Amino acid sequence: MASTVLCGLVLVVSAVSKVRSRTDYAEFVASVPAFGIPARWTRLFAVATVVAEFVIAVLLLASAIVGTWSAVAGLVLATGLFGVLTAAVWRAVAQRSGAVCRCFGRTSTKLTHRHVVRNAALLGIAVLGLGSFFVNAEVTTAALALAVVVGAIGAVLVVRFDDLADLVAGPA
């Protein structure tokens, strides 16, 4: 449950931050070529990313109402999306493309290795969450409530990652 909540909240914040205004969306689209996406695919890639984030977030966050299948489907898709995003960020950092992190809205922070680590951690969390469905364990209401709180706190930490990293390690 913690990974479902964390991944769902991170993806909904990411998607909303990209489309909350024309300017935010235009800046996101303009940032795509720095990831090595050919110009003719830029708009399609941007739309596909935002749609995927929204769809996966809905699957994950609706799983409490809809059922386990929604969480499993959401985590499978989140694993794929986080894998692609981790590879894209790693490539941009390795090529020193100067790509800017528009993951959670407007910023001037250039991607660094710590963004690769953040995305890889999200990938790991999605995989662990998926793996938890194969463990038969009795779960109490208190444990579920704690998992939701941990997931929400984790999501805040991921969304504010750049600020926290700057605070601890200094600017990238």
mmCIF file of C-alpha atoms in Angstrom, residues 85-153:
data_model
loop_
_atom_site.group_PDB
_atom_site.id
_atom_site.type_symbol
_atom_site.label_atom_id
_atom_site.label_comp_id
_atom_site.label_asym_id
_atom_site.label_seq_id
_atom_site.Cartn_x
_atom_site.Cartn_y
_atom_site.Cartn_z
ATOM 1 C CA LEU A 85 12.316 7.774 -17.294
ATOM 2 C CA THR A 86 15.363 6.512 -15.392
ATOM 3 C CA ALA A 87 17.043 5.509 -18.658
ATOM 4 C CA ALA A 88 16.139 8.843 -20.292
ATOM 5 C CA VAL A 89 17.523 10.860 -17.379
ATOM 6 C CA TRP A 90 20.657 8.707 -17.219
ATOM 7 C CA ARG A 91 21.216 9.237 -20.957
ATOM 8 C CA ALA A 92 20.712 13.005 -20.677
ATOM 9 C CA VAL A 93 23.136 13.209 -17.743
ATOM 10 C CA ALA A 94 25.722 10.964 -19.426
ATOM 11 C CA GLN A 95 25.599 13.046 -22.609
ATOM 12 C CA ARG A 96 25.706 16.290 -20.624
ATOM 13 C CA SER A 97 22.761 17.548 -22.649
ATOM 14 C CA GLY A 98 21.919 20.266 -20.141
ATOM 15 C CA ALA A 99 18.413 18.842 -19.754
ATOM 16 C CA VAL A 100 16.330 20.559 -17.108
ATOM 17 C CA CYS A 101 14.185 18.627 -14.644
ATOM 18 C CA ARG A 102 10.542 19.478 -15.409
ATOM 19 C CA CYS A 103 9.374 16.459 -13.434
ATOM 20 C CA PHE A 104 7.377 18.532 -10.955
ATOM 21 C CA GLY A 105 6.868 21.820 -12.731
ATOM 22 C CA ARG A 106 8.854 24.897 -13.517
ATOM 23 C CA THR A 107 12.475 24.808 -12.421
ATOM 24 C CA SER A 108 15.908 25.661 -13.718
ATOM 25 C CA THR A 109 17.616 22.693 -12.048
ATOM 26 C CA LYS A 110 19.711 20.740 -14.531
ATOM 27 C CA LEU A 111 19.568 16.971 -14.322
ATOM 28 C CA THR A 112 22.415 15.296 -12.452
ATOM 29 C CA HIS A 113 23.264 11.833 -11.192
ATOM 30 C CA ARG A 114 21.093 12.400 -8.142
ATOM 31 C CA HIS A 115 18.046 12.572 -10.441
ATOM 32 C CA VAL A 116 19.038 9.190 -11.861
ATOM 33 C CA VAL A 117 19.203 7.857 -8.292
ATOM 34 C CA ARG A 118 15.786 9.383 -7.474
ATOM 35 C CA ASN A 119 14.197 7.780 -10.522
ATOM 36 C CA ALA A 120 15.913 4.451 -9.858
ATOM 37 C CA ALA A 121 14.566 4.580 -6.290
ATOM 38 C CA LEU A 122 11.050 5.144 -7.663
ATOM 39 C CA LEU A 123 11.573 2.173 -9.969
ATOM 40 C CA GLY A 124 12.698 0.062 -6.997
ATOM 41 C CA ILE A 125 9.712 1.146 -4.906
ATOM 42 C CA ALA A 126 7.318 0.182 -7.710
ATOM 43 C CA VAL A 127 9.024 -3.224 -8.091
ATOM 44 C CA LEU A 128 8.929 -3.851 -4.314
ATOM 45 C CA GLY A 129 5.278 -2.858 -4.219
ATOM 46 C CA LEU A 130 4.531 -5.259 -7.041
ATOM 47 C CA GLY A 131 6.444 -8.005 -5.280
ATOM 48 C CA SER A 132 4.415 -7.492 -2.123
ATOM 49 C CA PHE A 133 1.325 -8.823 -3.895
ATOM 50 C CA PHE A 134 2.979 -12.232 -4.084
ATOM 51 C CA VAL A 135 3.386 -12.455 -0.301
ATOM 52 C CA ASN A 136 0.503 -13.884 1.647
ATOM 53 C CA ALA A 137 0.335 -11.907 4.850
ATOM 54 C CA GLU A 138 -2.446 -10.833 7.154
ATOM 55 C CA VAL A 139 -2.652 -7.049 7.108
ATOM 56 C CA THR A 140 -4.381 -5.093 9.842
ATOM 57 C CA THR A 141 -6.238 -1.831 9.393
ATOM 58 C CA ALA A 142 -3.586 -0.072 11.467
ATOM 59 C CA ALA A 143 -0.837 -1.410 9.200
ATOM 60 C CA LEU A 144 -2.725 -0.185 6.126
ATOM 61 C CA ALA A 145 -3.213 3.248 7.682
ATOM 62 C CA LEU A 146 0.499 3.435 8.517
ATOM 63 C CA ALA A 147 1.379 2.376 4.962
ATOM 64 C CA VAL A 148 -0.780 5.174 3.549
ATOM 65 C CA VAL A 149 0.932 7.740 5.794
ATOM 66 C CA VAL A 150 4.398 6.418 4.908
ATOM 67 C CA GLY A 151 3.503 6.506 1.195
ATOM 68 C CA ALA A 152 2.231 10.095 1.449
ATOM 69 C CA ILE A 153 5.343 11.250 3.330
#
